[in-house]
Coordinates of C-alpha atoms in Angstrom, one line a residue:
M444 CA 0.0 0.0 0.0
S445 CA 3.0 2.3 0.4
F446 CA 3.2 2.7 -3.4
L447 CA -0.5 3.8 -3.6
N448 CA 0.0 6.2 -0.7
N449 CA 3.0 7.7 -2.4
L450 CA 1.1 7.9 -5.7
I451 CA -1.8 9.7 -4.0
T452 CA 0.6 12.1 -2.3
G453 CA 2.4 12.8 -5.6
V454 CA -0.9 13.5 -7.5
S455 CA -2.0 15.8 -4.7
L456 CA 1.3 17.7 -4.7
G457 CA 1.2 17.7 -8.5
G458 CA -2.2 19.2 -8.4
I459 CA -0.8 22.2 -6.5
Y460 CA 2.0 22.5 -9.0
A461 CA -0.4 22.3 -11.9
I462 CA -2.7 25.1 -10.5
I463 CA 0.4 27.4 -10.1
A464 CA 1.7 26.3 -13.5
L465 CA -1.6 27.2 -15.2
G466 CA -1.0 30.8 -14.1
Y467 CA 2.5 30.7 -15.5
T468 CA 1.4 29.2 -18.8
M469 CA -1.4 31.7 -19.3
V470 CA 0.8 34.7 -18.7
Y471 CA 3.6 33.4 -20.9
G472 CA 1.2 32.1 -23.6
I473 CA -0.5 35.5 -24.0
A474 CA 1.9 38.1 -22.8
K475 CA 5.1 36.2 -23.6
M476 CA 6.5 37.2 -20.2
L477 CA 7.9 35.0 -17.5
N478 CA 6.4 36.4 -14.3
F479 CA 8.8 35.0 -11.6
A480 CA 6.9 37.0 -9.0
H481 CA 4.0 34.6 -9.4
G482 CA 5.3 32.3 -6.6
D483 CA 5.2 35.3 -4.2
V484 CA 1.6 36.1 -5.1
I485 CA 0.9 32.6 -3.8
M486 CA 2.4 33.6 -0.5
V487 CA 0.4 36.8 -0.3
G488 CA -2.8 34.9 -1.0
A489 CA -2.0 32.4 1.8
Y490 CA -1.3 35.2 4.3
V491 CA -4.6 37.0 3.4
C492 CA -6.6 33.8 3.9
F493 CA -4.7 33.0 7.1
F494 CA -5.4 36.3 8.8
A495 CA -9.0 36.4 7.4
V496 CA -9.7 33.1 9.2
S497 CA -7.6 33.4 12.3
S498 CA -7.9 37.1 13.1
F499 CA -11.2 38.1 11.6
Q500 CA -12.9 34.8 12.2
L501 CA -14.2 34.5 8.7
P502 CA -15.3 31.1 7.3
P503 CA -12.6 29.4 5.2
A504 CA -14.6 29.8 2.0
A505 CA -14.9 33.6 2.6
G506 CA -11.1 33.7 3.4
V507 CA -10.3 32.0 0.1
L508 CA -12.6 34.3 -1.9
L509 CA -11.0 37.4 -0.2
A510 CA -7.5 36.0 -1.0
M511 CA -8.6 35.6 -4.6
A512 CA -10.0 39.1 -4.8
L513 CA -6.9 40.8 -3.3
C514 CA -4.5 38.7 -5.4
T515 CA -6.5 39.5 -8.5
V516 CA -6.0 43.2 -7.7
L517 CA -2.4 42.7 -6.9
G518 CA -1.8 40.9 -10.2
V519 CA -3.3 43.7 -12.2
V520 CA -1.3 46.3 -10.2
I521 CA 2.0 44.4 -10.8
E522 CA 1.3 44.2 -14.5
R523 CA 0.4 47.9 -14.9
L524 CA 3.3 49.2 -12.8
A525 CA 6.1 46.8 -13.5
Y526 CA 5.4 45.0 -16.8
K527 CA 3.4 47.3 -19.0
P528 CA 6.1 49.9 -19.3
L529 CA 8.4 47.0 -20.5
R530 CA 6.1 45.7 -23.2
Q531 CA 8.6 46.5 -25.9
A532 CA 11.7 45.9 -23.8
T533 CA 14.1 43.0 -24.0
S534 CA 13.3 39.7 -22.3
L535 CA 16.3 40.3 -20.0
A536 CA 14.8 43.5 -18.7
V537 CA 11.5 41.8 -18.0
L538 CA 13.3 39.0 -16.2
I539 CA 15.2 41.3 -13.9
T540 CA 12.1 43.3 -13.2
A541 CA 10.2 40.1 -12.3
I542 CA 13.0 39.1 -9.8
G543 CA 12.8 42.6 -8.3
V544 CA 9.1 42.4 -7.9
S545 CA 9.6 39.0 -6.2
Y546 CA 12.0 40.3 -3.7
F547 CA 9.8 43.4 -3.1
L548 CA 6.8 41.1 -2.2
Q549 CA 9.0 38.9 0.0
N550 CA 10.4 41.8 2.0
G551 CA 7.0 43.6 2.1
A552 CA 5.5 40.4 3.7
Q553 CA 8.4 40.2 6.2
I554 CA 7.8 43.8 7.2
L555 CA 4.0 43.4 7.4
W556 CA 3.7 40.0 9.0
G557 CA 7.1 39.2 10.4
A558 CA 9.7 36.6 9.4
A559 CA 8.6 33.9 11.9
P560 CA 6.8 31.1 10.2
K561 CA 3.1 30.7 11.0
S562 CA 1.1 27.4 11.4
F563 CA -1.6 27.4 8.8
P564 CA -4.9 25.9 9.9
S565 CA -6.3 22.8 8.2
F566 CA -9.5 23.6 6.3
F567 CA -10.3 20.1 5.3
S568 CA -11.3 18.0 8.3
F569 CA -14.6 16.2 8.8
G570 CA -15.7 14.6 12.0
G571 CA -12.3 15.4 13.6
S572 CA -10.4 13.5 11.0
N573 CA -8.1 14.9 8.2
S574 CA -8.2 11.8 6.1
V575 CA -10.2 8.7 5.1
S576 CA -8.8 5.2 5.6
L577 CA -9.3 2.3 3.2
F578 CA -8.3 -1.3 3.3
D579 CA -8.1 -1.5 7.2
G580 CA -5.9 1.6 7.4
G581 CA -3.5 0.5 4.7
L582 CA -4.4 3.3 2.4
N583 CA -5.0 6.8 3.7
I584 CA -6.3 9.6 1.5
S585 CA -6.3 13.1 3.0
Y586 CA -9.3 15.3 2.4
A587 CA -6.8 18.0 1.4
A588 CA -5.5 15.8 -1.4
M589 CA -9.1 15.0 -2.7
V590 CA -10.0 18.7 -2.7
T591 CA -6.7 19.6 -4.4
V592 CA -7.2 17.1 -7.2
A593 CA -10.8 18.1 -7.7
A594 CA -10.0 21.8 -7.7
C595 CA -7.2 21.2 -10.3
L596 CA -9.5 19.3 -12.6
V597 CA -12.3 21.9 -12.4
I598 CA -9.9 24.8 -12.9
M599 CA -8.3 23.1 -16.0
A600 CA -11.7 22.3 -17.5
A601 CA -12.9 25.9 -16.8
L602 CA -9.8 27.5 -18.4
T603 CA -10.1 25.2 -21.4
F604 CA -13.7 26.2 -21.9
F605 CA -13.0 29.9 -21.2
T606 CA -10.1 30.2 -23.7
G607 CA -11.9 28.2 -26.4
K608 CA -15.5 29.3 -26.2
T609 CA -15.8 32.8 -24.7
K610 CA -15.3 36.1 -26.4
L611 CA -12.5 37.2 -23.9
G612 CA -10.9 33.8 -24.2
K613 CA -10.7 34.1 -28.0
A614 CA -9.3 37.6 -27.6
M615 CA -6.6 36.1 -25.4
R616 CA -5.8 33.5 -28.0
A617 CA -5.6 36.2 -30.7
C618 CA -3.2 38.3 -28.6
S619 CA -1.1 35.1 -28.1
E620 CA -0.8 34.6 -31.9
D621 CA -0.2 38.3 -32.9
K622 CA -0.7 41.3 -30.7
G623 CA -0.5 43.7 -33.6
A624 CA -3.1 41.9 -35.7
A625 CA -5.4 41.5 -32.7
Q626 CA -5.2 45.3 -32.1
L627 CA -6.1 46.0 -35.7
M628 CA -9.1 43.8 -35.3
G629 CA -10.4 45.9 -32.4
I630 CA -9.1 43.9 -29.5
N631 CA -7.9 45.9 -26.4
V632 CA -4.6 44.2 -26.0
N633 CA -3.7 46.0 -22.7
A634 CA -7.0 45.0 -21.1
T635 CA -6.6 41.4 -22.3
I636 CA -3.1 41.1 -20.8
S637 CA -4.3 42.6 -17.5
M638 CA -7.1 40.1 -17.4
T639 CA -4.6 37.3 -18.0
F640 CA -2.6 38.5 -15.0
A641 CA -5.8 38.8 -12.9
I642 CA -6.8 35.2 -13.7
G643 CA -3.3 33.9 -13.0
S644 CA -3.1 35.7 -9.7
A645 CA -6.5 34.4 -8.6
L646 CA -5.3 30.9 -9.3
A647 CA -2.1 31.6 -7.3
A648 CA -4.3 32.5 -4.3
V649 CA -6.2 29.2 -4.6
A650 CA -2.9 27.3 -4.9
G651 CA -1.5 29.1 -1.9
V652 CA -4.4 28.1 0.3
L653 CA -4.3 24.4 -0.9
M654 CA -0.5 24.2 -0.5
C655 CA -0.5 25.6 3.1
S656 CA -3.5 23.4 4.0
A657 CA -1.5 20.3 3.0
Y658 CA 1.9 21.6 4.2
P659 CA 0.9 23.9 7.1
T660 CA 3.9 26.3 7.4
L661 CA 3.6 29.8 6.1
G662 CA 6.4 32.4 5.8
P663 CA 7.6 35.2 3.5
T664 CA 9.5 32.8 1.2
T665 CA 6.8 30.1 1.2
G666 CA 6.0 30.5 -2.5
S667 CA 9.5 30.8 -3.9
L668 CA 10.5 27.1 -4.4
P669 CA 7.0 25.9 -5.3
G670 CA 6.9 28.8 -7.8
I671 CA 10.1 27.6 -9.4
K672 CA 8.9 24.0 -9.5
A673 CA 5.6 25.1 -11.0
F674 CA 7.5 27.0 -13.7
T675 CA 9.5 23.8 -14.3
A676 CA 6.2 21.9 -14.6
A677 CA 4.9 24.4 -17.1
V678 CA 8.1 24.0 -19.2
F679 CA 8.0 20.2 -18.7
G680 CA 4.4 19.9 -20.1
G681 CA 4.9 22.6 -22.8
I682 CA 4.6 26.2 -21.6
G683 CA 1.7 28.0 -23.2
S684 CA -0.4 24.8 -23.2
I685 CA -3.2 24.5 -20.5
P686 CA -3.3 20.6 -20.7
G687 CA 0.5 20.7 -20.8
A688 CA 0.7 22.7 -17.5
F689 CA -1.8 20.2 -15.9
L690 CA 0.2 17.1 -17.1
G691 CA 3.6 18.7 -16.2
G692 CA 2.4 19.5 -12.7
I693 CA 1.0 16.1 -12.0
L694 CA 4.1 14.3 -13.3
L695 CA 6.4 16.6 -11.4
G696 CA 4.6 16.0 -8.2
I697 CA 4.7 12.2 -8.7
I698 CA 8.4 12.2 -9.6
E699 CA 9.3 14.3 -6.6
T700 CA 7.3 12.2 -4.2
F701 CA 8.7 8.9 -5.5
A702 CA 12.2 10.4 -5.5
K703 CA 11.8 11.2 -1.8
A704 CA 10.4 7.8 -1.0
Y705 CA 12.7 5.6 -2.9
I706 CA 15.9 7.5 -3.7
S707 CA 16.7 10.3 -1.2
T708 CA 14.9 13.2 0.4
D709 CA 17.9 15.4 -0.1
L710 CA 18.2 14.5 -3.8
S711 CA 14.5 14.7 -4.7
D712 CA 14.8 18.2 -6.3
A713 CA 17.9 17.2 -8.2
V714 CA 16.0 14.2 -9.6
V715 CA 13.1 16.4 -10.7
F716 CA 15.3 18.8 -12.6
A717 CA 17.4 16.0 -14.1
V718 CA 14.2 14.5 -15.5
L719 CA 13.3 17.9 -16.9
I720 CA 16.7 18.2 -18.6
V721 CA 16.3 14.7 -20.2
V722 CA 12.8 15.5 -21.4
L723 CA 13.9 18.9 -23.0
L724 CA 16.8 17.2 -24.7
V725 CA 14.4 14.7 -26.3
K726 CA 11.5 17.2 -26.9
P727 CA 12.6 20.8 -26.5
S728 CA 9.0 22.2 -26.7
G729 CA 7.8 20.0 -23.7
L730 CA 5.5 17.0 -23.7
L731 CA 2.5 18.8 -25.2
G732 CA 4.2 21.9 -26.5
R733 CA 4.2 23.0 -30.1
Y734 CA 7.4 23.7 -32.0
V735 CA 7.1 27.1 -33.6
P736 CA 9.9 28.1 -36.0
E737 CA 11.2 31.6 -35.5
K738 CA 11.4 33.8 -38.5
V739 CA 14.5 36.0 -38.8

């Protein structure tokens, strides 16, 4: 049963990575920007939910909605102040700015909420238990894992429908293909990109709450490493592809969990990135990515 327990843990962890990776892949797919501050938006969302529930005694659902709302506003503000002026700048300038925004959010969180880690409450317990046991206790499935996987599937399906069937989703796809042509067709490119950041930041808030519910430690740097791993998952699956982000996140979570269980806890991150290197050597565009030749 240990194999199944590890598999369930890996799928749950992968679901968190997938939700974060969906935010990365949307922003990159449409704005062609790597928002490395995305991981710190996760941290902000988790802090907002934590204080909403612990200090203001709001129900967990209200705390999650408040975190999503504030992170949505934060995402739009970051895009307008930090990234919009660099729309025509080099990718290196955007990358350095993203790193600067990341450190700004981390230090701002440390000033506002302190550097000491906080114990995040568990939102997913029923009848005093955090998990359900099967096969006479041989298989334990946490409620947090079930909620995480369900949320990941719902979010992926909703984003696939949104980008494929709605007017705004089609505008996003048009901006992804050619911003100039989209603008000539009457699409407000700036508003479309801002909406992309808003959606990605709202997803970051959800991921932050799910991650801290499963791994209940919250600090100013909580989102840094998961953010990097989720970016790895997006590249692994094919950045710019919604199904690719989902697949990459799930596979990354499973690989990391099995590496910790059967190889070494200390080497698990090295195994994850080694697998990524091998995949990119074989298929540079990622598992579900499309190779697009660059015209020069």
